[in-house]
mmCIF file of C-alpha atoms and ligand atoms in Angstrom:
data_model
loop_
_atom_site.group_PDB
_atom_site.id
_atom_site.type_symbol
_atom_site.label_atom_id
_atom_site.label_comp_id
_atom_site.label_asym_id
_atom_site.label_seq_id
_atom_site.Cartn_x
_atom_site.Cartn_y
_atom_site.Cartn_z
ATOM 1 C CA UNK A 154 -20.976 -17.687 -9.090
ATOM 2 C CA UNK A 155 -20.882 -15.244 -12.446
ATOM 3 C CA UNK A 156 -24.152 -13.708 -11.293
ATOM 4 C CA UNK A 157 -22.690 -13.162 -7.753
ATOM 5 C CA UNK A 158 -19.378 -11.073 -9.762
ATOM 6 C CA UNK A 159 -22.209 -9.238 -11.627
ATOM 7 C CA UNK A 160 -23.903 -8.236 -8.717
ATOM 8 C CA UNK A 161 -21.394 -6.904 -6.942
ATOM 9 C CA UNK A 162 -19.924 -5.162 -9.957
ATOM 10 C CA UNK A 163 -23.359 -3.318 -10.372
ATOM 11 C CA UNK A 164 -23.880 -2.714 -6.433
ATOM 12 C CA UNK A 165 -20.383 -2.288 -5.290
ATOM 13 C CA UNK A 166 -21.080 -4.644 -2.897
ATOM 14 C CA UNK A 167 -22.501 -7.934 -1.268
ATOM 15 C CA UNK A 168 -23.395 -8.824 2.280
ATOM 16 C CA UNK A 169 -21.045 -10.632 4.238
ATOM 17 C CA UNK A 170 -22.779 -14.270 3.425
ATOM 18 C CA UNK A 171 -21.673 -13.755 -0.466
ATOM 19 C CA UNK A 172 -18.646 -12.065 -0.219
ATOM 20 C CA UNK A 173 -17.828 -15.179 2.355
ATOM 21 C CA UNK A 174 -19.285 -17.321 -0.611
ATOM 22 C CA UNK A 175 -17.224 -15.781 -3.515
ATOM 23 C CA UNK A 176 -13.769 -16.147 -1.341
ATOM 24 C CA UNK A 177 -14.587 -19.790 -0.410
ATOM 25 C CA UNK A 178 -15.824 -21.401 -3.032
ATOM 26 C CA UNK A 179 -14.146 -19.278 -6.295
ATOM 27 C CA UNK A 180 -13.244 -21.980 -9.328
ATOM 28 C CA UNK A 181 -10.745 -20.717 -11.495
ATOM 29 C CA UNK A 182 -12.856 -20.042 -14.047
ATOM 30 C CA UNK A 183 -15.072 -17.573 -11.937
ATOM 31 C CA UNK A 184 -11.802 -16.396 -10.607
ATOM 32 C CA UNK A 185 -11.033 -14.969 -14.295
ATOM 33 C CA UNK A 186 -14.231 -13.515 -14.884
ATOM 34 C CA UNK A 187 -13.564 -12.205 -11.614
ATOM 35 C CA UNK A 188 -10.564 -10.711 -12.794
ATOM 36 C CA UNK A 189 -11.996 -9.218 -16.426
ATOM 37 C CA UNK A 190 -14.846 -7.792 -14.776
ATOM 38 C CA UNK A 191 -12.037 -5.857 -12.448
ATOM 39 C CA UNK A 192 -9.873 -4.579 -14.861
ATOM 40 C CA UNK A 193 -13.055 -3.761 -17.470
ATOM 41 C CA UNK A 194 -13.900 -1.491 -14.340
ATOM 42 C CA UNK A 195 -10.342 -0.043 -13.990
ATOM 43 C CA UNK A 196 -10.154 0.197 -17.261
ATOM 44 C CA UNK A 197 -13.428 2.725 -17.680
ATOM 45 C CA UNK A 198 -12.112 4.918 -15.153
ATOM 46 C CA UNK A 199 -8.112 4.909 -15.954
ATOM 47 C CA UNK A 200 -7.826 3.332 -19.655
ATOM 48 C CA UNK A 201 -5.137 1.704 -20.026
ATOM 49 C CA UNK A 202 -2.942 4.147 -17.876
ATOM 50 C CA UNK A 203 -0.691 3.078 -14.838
ATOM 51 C CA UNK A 204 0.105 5.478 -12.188
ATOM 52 C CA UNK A 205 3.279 5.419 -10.688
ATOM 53 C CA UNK A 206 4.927 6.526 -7.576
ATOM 54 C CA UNK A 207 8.492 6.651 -6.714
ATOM 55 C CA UNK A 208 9.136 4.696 -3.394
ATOM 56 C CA UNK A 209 11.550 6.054 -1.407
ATOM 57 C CA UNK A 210 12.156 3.979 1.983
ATOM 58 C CA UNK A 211 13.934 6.869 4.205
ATOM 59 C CA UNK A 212 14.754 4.806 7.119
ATOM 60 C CA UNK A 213 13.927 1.392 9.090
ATOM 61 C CA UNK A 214 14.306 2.627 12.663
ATOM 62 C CA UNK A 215 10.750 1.704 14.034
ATOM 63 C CA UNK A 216 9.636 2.385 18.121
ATOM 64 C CA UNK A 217 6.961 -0.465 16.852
ATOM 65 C CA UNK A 218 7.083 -4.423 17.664
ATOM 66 C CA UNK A 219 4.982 -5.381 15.130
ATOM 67 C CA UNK A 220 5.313 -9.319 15.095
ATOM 68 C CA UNK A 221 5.213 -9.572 11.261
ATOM 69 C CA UNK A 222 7.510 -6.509 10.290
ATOM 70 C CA UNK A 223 11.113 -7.165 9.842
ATOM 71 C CA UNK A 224 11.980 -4.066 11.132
ATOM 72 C CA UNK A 225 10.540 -4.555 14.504
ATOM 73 C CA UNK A 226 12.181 -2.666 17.269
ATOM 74 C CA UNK A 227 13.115 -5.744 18.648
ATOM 75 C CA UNK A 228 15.152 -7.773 15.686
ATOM 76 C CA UNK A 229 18.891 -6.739 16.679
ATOM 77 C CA UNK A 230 19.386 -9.047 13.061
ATOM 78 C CA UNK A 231 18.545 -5.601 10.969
ATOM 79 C CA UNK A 232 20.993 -2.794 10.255
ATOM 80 C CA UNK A 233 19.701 0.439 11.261
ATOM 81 C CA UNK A 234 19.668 3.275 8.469
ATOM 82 C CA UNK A 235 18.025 6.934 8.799
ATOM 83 C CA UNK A 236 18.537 8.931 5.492
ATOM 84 C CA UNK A 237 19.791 12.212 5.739
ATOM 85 C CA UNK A 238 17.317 14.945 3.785
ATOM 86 C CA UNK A 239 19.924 15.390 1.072
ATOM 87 C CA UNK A 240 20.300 11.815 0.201
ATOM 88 C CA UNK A 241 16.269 12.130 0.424
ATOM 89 C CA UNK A 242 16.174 15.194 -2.082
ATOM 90 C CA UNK A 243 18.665 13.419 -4.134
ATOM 91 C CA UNK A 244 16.396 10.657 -4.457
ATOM 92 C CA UNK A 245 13.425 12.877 -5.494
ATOM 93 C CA UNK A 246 15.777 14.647 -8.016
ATOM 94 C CA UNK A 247 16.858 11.167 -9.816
ATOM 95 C CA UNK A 248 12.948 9.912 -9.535
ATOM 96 C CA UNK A 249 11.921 13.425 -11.130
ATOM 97 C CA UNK A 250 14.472 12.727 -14.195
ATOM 98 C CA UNK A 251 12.779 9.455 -14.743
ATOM 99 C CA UNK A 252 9.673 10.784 -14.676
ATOM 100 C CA UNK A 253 7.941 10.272 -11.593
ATOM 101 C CA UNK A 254 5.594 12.783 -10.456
ATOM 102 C CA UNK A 255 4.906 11.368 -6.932
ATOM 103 C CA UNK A 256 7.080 10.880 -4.050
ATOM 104 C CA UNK A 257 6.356 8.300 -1.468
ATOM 105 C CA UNK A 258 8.558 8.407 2.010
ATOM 106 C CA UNK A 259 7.979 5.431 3.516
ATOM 107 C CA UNK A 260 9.916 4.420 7.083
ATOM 108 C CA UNK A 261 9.523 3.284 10.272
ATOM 109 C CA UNK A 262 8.276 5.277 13.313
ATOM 110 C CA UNK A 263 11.359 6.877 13.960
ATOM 111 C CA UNK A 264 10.839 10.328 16.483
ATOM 112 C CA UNK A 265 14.444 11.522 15.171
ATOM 113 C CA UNK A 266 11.623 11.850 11.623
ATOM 114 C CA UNK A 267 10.005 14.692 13.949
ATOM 115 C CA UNK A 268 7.977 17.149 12.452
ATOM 116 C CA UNK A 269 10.710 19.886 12.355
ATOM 117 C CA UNK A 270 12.661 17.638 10.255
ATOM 118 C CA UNK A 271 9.671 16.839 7.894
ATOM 119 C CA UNK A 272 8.233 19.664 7.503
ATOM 120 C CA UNK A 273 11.426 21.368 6.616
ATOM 121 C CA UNK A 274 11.804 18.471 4.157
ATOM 122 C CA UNK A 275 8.053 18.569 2.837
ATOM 123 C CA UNK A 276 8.680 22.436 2.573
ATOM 124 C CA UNK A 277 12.247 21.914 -0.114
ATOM 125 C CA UNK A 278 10.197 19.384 -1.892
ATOM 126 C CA UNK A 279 7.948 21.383 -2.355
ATOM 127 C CA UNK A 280 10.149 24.388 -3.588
ATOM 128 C CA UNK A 281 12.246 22.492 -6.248
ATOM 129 C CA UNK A 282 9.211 20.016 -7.461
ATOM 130 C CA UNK A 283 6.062 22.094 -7.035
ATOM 131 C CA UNK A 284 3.746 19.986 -9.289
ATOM 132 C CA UNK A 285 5.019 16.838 -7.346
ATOM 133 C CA UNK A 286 2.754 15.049 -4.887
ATOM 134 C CA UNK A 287 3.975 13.851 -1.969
ATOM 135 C CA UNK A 288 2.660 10.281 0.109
ATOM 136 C CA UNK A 289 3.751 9.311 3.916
ATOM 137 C CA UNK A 290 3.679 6.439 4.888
ATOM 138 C CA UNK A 291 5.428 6.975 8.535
ATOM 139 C CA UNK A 292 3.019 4.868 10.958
ATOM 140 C CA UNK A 293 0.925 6.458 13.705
ATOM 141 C CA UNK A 294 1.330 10.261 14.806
ATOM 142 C CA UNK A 295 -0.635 12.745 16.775
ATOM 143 C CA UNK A 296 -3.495 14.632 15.053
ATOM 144 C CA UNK A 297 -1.336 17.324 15.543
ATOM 145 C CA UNK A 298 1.439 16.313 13.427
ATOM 146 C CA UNK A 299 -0.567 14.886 10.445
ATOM 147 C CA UNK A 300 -1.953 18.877 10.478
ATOM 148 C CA UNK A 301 1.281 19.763 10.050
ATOM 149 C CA UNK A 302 2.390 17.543 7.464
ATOM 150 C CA UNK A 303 -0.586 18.460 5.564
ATOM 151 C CA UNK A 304 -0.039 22.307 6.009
ATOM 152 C CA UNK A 305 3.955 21.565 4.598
ATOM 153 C CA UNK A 306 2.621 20.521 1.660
ATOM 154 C CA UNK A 307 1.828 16.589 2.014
ATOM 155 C CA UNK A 308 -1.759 15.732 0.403
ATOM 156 C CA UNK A 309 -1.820 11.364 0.637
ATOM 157 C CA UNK A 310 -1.063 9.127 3.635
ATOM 158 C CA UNK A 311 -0.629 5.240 3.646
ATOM 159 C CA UNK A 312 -1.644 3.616 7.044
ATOM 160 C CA UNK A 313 -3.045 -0.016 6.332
ATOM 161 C CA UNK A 314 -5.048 -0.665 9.103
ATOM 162 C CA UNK A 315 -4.002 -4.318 9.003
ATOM 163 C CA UNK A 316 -7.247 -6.010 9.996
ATOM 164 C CA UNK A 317 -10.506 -4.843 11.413
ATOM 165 C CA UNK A 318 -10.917 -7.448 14.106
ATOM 166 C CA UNK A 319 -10.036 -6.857 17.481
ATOM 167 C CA UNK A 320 -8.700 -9.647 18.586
ATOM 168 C CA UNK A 321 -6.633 -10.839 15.608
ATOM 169 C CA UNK A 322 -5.562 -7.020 15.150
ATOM 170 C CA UNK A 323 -3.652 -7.852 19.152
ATOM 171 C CA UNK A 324 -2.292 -10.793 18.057
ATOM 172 C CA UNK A 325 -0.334 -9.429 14.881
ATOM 173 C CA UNK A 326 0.573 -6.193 17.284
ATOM 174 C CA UNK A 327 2.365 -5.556 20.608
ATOM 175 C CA UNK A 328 0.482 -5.103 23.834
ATOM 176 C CA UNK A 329 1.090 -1.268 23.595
ATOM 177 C CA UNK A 330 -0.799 -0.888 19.967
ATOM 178 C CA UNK A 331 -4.438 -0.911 19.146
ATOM 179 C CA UNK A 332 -6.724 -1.143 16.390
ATOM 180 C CA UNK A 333 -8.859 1.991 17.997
ATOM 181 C CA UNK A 334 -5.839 4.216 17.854
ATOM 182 C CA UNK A 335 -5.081 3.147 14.704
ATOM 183 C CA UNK A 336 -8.876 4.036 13.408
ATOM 184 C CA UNK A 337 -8.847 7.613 15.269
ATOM 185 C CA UNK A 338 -5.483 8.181 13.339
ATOM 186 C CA UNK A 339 -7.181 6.972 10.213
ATOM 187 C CA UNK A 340 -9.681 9.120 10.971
ATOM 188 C CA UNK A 341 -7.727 12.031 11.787
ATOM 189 C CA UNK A 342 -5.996 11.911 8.136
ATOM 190 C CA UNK A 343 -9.450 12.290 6.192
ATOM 191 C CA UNK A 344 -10.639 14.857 8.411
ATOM 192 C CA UNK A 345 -7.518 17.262 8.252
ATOM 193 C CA UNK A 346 -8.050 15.964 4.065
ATOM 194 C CA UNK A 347 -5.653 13.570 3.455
ATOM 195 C CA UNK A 348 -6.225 10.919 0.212
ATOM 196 C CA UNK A 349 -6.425 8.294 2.286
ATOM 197 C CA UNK A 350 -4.661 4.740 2.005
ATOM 198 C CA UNK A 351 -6.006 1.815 4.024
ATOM 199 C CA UNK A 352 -5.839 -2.163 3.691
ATOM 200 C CA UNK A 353 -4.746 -5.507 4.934
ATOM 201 C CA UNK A 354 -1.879 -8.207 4.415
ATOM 202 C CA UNK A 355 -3.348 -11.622 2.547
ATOM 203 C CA UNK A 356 -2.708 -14.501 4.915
ATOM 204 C CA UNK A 357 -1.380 -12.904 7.804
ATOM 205 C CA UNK A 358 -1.337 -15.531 10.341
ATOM 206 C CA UNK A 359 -4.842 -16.683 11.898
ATOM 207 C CA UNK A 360 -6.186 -14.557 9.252
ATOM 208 C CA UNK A 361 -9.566 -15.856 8.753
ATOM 209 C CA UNK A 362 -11.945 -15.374 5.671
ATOM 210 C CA UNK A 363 -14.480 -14.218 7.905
ATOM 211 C CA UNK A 364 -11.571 -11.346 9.347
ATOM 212 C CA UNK A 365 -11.493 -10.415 5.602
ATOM 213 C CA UNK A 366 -15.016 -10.183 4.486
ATOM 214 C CA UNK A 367 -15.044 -8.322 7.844
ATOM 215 C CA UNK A 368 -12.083 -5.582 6.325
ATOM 216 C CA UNK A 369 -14.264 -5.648 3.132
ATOM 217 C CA UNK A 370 -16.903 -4.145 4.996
ATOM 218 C CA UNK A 371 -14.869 -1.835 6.563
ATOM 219 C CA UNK A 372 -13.019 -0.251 3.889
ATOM 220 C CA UNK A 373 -16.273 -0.358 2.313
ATOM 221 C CA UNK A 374 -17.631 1.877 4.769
ATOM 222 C CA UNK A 375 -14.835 3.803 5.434
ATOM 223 C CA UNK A 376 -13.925 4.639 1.766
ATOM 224 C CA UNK A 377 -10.387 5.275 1.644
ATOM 225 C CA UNK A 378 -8.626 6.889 -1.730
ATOM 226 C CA UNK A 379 -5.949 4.419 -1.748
ATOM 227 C CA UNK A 380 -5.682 0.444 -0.806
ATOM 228 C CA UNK A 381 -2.511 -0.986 -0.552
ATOM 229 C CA UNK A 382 -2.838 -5.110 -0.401
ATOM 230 C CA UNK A 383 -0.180 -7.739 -0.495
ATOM 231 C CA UNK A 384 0.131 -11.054 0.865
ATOM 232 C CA UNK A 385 1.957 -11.459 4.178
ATOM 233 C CA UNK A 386 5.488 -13.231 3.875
ATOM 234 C CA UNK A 387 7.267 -14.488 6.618
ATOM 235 C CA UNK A 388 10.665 -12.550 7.858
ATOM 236 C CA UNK A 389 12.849 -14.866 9.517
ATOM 237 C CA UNK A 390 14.245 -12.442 12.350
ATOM 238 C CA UNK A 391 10.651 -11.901 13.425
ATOM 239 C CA UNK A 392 8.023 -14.063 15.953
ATOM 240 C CA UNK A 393 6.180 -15.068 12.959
ATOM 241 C CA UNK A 394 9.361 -16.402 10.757
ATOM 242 C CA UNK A 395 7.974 -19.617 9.975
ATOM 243 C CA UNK A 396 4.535 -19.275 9.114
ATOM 244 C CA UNK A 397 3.307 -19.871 5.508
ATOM 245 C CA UNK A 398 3.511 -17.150 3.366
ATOM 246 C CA UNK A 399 0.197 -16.049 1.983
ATOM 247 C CA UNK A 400 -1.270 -16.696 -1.105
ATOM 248 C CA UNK A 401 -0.526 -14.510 -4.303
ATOM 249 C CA UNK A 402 -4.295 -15.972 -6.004
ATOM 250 C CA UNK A 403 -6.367 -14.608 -3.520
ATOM 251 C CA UNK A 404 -4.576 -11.428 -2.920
ATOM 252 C CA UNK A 405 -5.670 -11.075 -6.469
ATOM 253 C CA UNK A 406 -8.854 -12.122 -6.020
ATOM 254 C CA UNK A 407 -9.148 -9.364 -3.430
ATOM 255 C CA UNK A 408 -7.693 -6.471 -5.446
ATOM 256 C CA UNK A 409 -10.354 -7.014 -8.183
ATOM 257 C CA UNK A 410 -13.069 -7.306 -5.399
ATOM 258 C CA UNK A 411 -11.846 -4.145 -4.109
ATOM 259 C CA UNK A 412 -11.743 -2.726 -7.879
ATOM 260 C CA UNK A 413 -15.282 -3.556 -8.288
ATOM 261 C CA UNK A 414 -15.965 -2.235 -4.855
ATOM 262 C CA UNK A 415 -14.388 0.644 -5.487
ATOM 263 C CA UNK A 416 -13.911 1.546 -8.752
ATOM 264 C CA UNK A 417 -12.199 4.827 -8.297
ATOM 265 C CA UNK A 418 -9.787 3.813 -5.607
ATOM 266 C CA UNK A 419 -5.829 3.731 -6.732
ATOM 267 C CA UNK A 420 -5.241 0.523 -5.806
ATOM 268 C CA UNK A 421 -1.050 -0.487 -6.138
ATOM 269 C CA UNK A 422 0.094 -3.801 -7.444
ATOM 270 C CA UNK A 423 2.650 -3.767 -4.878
ATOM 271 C CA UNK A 424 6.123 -5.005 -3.714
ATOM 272 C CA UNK A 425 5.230 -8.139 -1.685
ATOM 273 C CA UNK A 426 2.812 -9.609 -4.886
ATOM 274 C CA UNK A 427 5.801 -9.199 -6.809
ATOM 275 C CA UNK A 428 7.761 -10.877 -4.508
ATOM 276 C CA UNK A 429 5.945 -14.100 -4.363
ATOM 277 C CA UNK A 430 5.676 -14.214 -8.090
ATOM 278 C CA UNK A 431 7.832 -13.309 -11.436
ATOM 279 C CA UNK A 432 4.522 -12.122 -12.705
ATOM 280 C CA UNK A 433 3.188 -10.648 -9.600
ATOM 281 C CA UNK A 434 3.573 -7.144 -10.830
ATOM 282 C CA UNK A 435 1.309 -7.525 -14.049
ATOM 283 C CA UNK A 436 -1.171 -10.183 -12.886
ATOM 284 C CA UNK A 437 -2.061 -7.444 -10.327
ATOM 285 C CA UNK A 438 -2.935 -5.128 -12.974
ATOM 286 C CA UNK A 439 -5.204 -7.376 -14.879
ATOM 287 C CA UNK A 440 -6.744 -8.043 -11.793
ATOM 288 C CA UNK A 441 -7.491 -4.337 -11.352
ATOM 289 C CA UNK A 442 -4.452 -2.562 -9.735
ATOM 290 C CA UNK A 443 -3.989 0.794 -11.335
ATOM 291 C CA UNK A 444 -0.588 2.017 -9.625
ATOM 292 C CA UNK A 445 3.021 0.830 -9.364
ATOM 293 C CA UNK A 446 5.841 1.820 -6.968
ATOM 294 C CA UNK A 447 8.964 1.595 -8.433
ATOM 295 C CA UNK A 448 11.755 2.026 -5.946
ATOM 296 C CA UNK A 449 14.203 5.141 -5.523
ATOM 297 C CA UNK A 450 15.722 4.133 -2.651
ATOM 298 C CA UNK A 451 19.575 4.016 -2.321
ATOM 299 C CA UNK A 452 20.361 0.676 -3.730
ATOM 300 C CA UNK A 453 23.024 0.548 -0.486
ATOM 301 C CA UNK A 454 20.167 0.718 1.845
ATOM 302 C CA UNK A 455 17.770 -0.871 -0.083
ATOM 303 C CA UNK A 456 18.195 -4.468 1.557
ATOM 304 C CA UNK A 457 18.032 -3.096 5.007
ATOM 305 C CA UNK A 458 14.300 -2.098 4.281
ATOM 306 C CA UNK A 459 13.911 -5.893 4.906
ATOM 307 C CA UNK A 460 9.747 -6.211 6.057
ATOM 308 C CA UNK A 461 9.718 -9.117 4.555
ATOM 309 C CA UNK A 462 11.588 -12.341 2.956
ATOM 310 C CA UNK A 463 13.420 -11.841 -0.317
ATOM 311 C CA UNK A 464 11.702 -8.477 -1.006
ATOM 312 C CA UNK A 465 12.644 -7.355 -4.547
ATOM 313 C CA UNK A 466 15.761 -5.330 -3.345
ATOM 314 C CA UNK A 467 18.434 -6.154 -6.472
ATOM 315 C CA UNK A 468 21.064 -3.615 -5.868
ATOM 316 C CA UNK A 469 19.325 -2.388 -9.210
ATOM 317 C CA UNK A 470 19.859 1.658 -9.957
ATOM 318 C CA UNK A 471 16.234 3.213 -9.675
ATOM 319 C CA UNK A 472 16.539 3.765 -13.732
ATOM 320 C CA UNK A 473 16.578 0.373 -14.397
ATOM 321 C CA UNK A 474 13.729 -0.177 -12.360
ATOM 322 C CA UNK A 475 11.609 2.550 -14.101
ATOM 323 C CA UNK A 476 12.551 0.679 -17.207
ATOM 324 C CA UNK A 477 11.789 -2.890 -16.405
ATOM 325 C CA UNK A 478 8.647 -1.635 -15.112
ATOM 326 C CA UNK A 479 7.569 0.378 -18.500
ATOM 327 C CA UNK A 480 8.446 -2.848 -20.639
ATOM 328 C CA UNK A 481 6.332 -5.113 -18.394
ATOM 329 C CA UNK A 482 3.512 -2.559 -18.563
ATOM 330 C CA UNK A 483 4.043 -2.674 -22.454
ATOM 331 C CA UNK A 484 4.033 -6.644 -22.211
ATOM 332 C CA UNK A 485 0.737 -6.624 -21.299
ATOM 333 C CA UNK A 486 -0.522 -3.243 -23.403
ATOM 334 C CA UNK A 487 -0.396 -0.499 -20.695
ATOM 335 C CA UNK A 488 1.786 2.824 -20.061
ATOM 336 C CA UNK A 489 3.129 4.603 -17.562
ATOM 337 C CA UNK A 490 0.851 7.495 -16.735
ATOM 338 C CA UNK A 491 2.674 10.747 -17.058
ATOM 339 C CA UNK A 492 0.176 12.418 -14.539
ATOM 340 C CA UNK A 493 0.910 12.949 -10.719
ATOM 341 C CA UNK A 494 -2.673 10.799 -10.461
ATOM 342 C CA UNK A 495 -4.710 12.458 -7.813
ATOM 343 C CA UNK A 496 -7.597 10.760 -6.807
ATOM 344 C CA UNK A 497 -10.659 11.670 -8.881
ATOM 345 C CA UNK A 498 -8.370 12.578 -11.583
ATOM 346 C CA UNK A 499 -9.260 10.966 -14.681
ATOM 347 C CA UNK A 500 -7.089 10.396 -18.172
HETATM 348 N N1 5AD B 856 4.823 -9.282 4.829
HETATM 349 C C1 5AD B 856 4.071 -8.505 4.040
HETATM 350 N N2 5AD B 856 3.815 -7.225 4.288
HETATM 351 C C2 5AD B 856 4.367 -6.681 5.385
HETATM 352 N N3 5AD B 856 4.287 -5.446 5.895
HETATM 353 C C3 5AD B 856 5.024 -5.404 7.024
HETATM 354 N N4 5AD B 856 5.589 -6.597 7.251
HETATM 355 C C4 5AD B 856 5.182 -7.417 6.259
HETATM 356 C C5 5AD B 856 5.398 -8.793 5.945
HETATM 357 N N5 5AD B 856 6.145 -9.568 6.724
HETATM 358 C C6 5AD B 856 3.417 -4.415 5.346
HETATM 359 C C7 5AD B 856 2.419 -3.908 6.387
HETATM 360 C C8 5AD B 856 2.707 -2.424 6.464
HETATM 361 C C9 5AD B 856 3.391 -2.154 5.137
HETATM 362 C C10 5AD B 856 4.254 -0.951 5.115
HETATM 363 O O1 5AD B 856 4.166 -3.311 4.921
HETATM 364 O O2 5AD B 856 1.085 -4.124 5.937
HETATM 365 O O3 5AD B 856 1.553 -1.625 6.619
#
């Protein structure tokens, strides 16, 4: 099993029948080795630097039905929000005082976010923070729009595909969704230039190992910038409410078999790992995860972003969140990058 982790550490990858092997049949022993040989990798390219992005979840009205999402057009359970640009800039302002040098807006696929309004938006970021970067992650758009995002100023887009198969991609999504748009829009973003951000959720349900050695392959091919991966976890409102969550040990096994797959990829320890364990956060990084997202969002709203059960949403002030999150990091002898992090960019 070691040789298998030192093969694909010096290839950067393995043919379906090992990677199938390695997610199978992993002992906990490999699973650590696993792990060091990750962050060794992460470590070469980042040291022991952590990039951070300020998270700022501008509204949770979504024209989607996604049967996992808790903000599903159709759960009447969820207050709606839409942040107003000020309160957005505001948010951006605090984040900037606490150091963060990249903003993400995140939301649902809400047309009233049309690109008049963004743009507009991109274009006053841009003015008051011109060495900020600035991520979307706003769903599916035309070609059109992504163009002019990118021409306002935005440079990274989040848009997990979710999973590569067809069939288990339709039974996660409503009829009116598919996994081909969702790859032309994918492909749209790196074309117009975007750093892109693909990737899954761990234990969605009838997730299968082969449907993940299958999105292995993919991203593998595909070669995004970013990959954002987190186990799925059950939001009572929703169709899938009372599945099992999934599992927080192999969405770190995957995260440092995307590491060694991709050893320049900024790959989050994210929100939903931290969710299903105290030491999520961390035990993401020392499996290879080399950015965090603390969260700027209004602490009013904050619980209203609600994709998931018992999401870390403490009515905690974004400051306090920067600072639990540089102590961890300490804990476990890494700092908060001070760089915006482009990918490529190296410490
Ligand atoms: N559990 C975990 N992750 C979820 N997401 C949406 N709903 C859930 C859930 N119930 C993830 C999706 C989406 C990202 C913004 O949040 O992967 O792409």
């Amino acid at each position: 099993m070691e040789r298998l982790v030192d093969r694909l550490a010096r290839e950067q990858t393995l043919p379906a029948e090992e990677l199938r092997h390695l997610l199978n049949d992993l002992d906990s022993e490999t699973q650590a080795y696993l792990h060091r040989a990750a962050c060794k990798v992460a470590r070469a390219h980042f040291g022991r630097e952590i990039y951070i992005r300020g998270l700022i979840e501008i509204g949770n009205i979504c024209r989607n039905d996604c049967r996992y999402c808790g903000i599903r057009r159709s759960n009447r359970c969820v207050e709606r929000y839409r942040l107003s640009p000020e309160t957005i800039l505001s948010c951006c302002e605090e984040g900037y005082r606490l150091g963060l040098r990249t903003f993400v807006l995140q939301g649902g696929e809400d047309p009233a976010f049309d690109d008049r309004t963004l743009t507009a938006l991109l274009g006053e970021i841009r003015r008051r923070w011109p060495e900020c970067a600035v991520t979307l992650s706003l769903g599916e758009r035309p070609e059109t729009s992504y163009r002019a995002l990118f021409e306002a100023g935005a440079r990274r887009y989040l848009l997990r595909h979710e999973t590569i198969d067809t069939a288990h991609y339709r039974l996660l999504h409503p009829e009116e969704m598919s996994l081909e748009h969702r790859l032309e829009c994918l492909r749209a973003l790196k074309r117009i230039g975007f750093q892109t951000g693909t990737g899954i959720m761990v234990g969605s349900p009838e997730q299968t190992v082969d449907h993940i050695v299958k999105d292995l392959l993919f991203m593998r091919e595909f070669r995004p910038q970013m990959i954002g991966i987190g186990p799925f976890i059950p939001q009572h409102d929703t169709p899938f409410g009372t599945e099992p969550a999934g599992s927080a040990e192999r969405t770190l096994v995957l995260i440092s078999i995307l590491r060694l797959m991709h050893p320049a990829a900024l790959i989050p320890s994210t929100t939903a790992l931290a969710t299903l364990s105290e030491e999520g956060r961390t035990r993401g990084i020392l499996a290879g995860a080399n950015v965090v997202m603390p969260n700027l969002s209004p602490p009013a709203e904050r619980a209203k972003y609600a994709l998931y059960e018992g999401k870390a949403a403490s009515g905690a002030e974004a400051a306090e969140g920067v600072e639990l999150l540089r102590r961890q990091l300490e804990g476990i002898g890494y700092r908060i990058s001070p760089s915006r992090g482009d990918y490529g960019e190296r410490p």
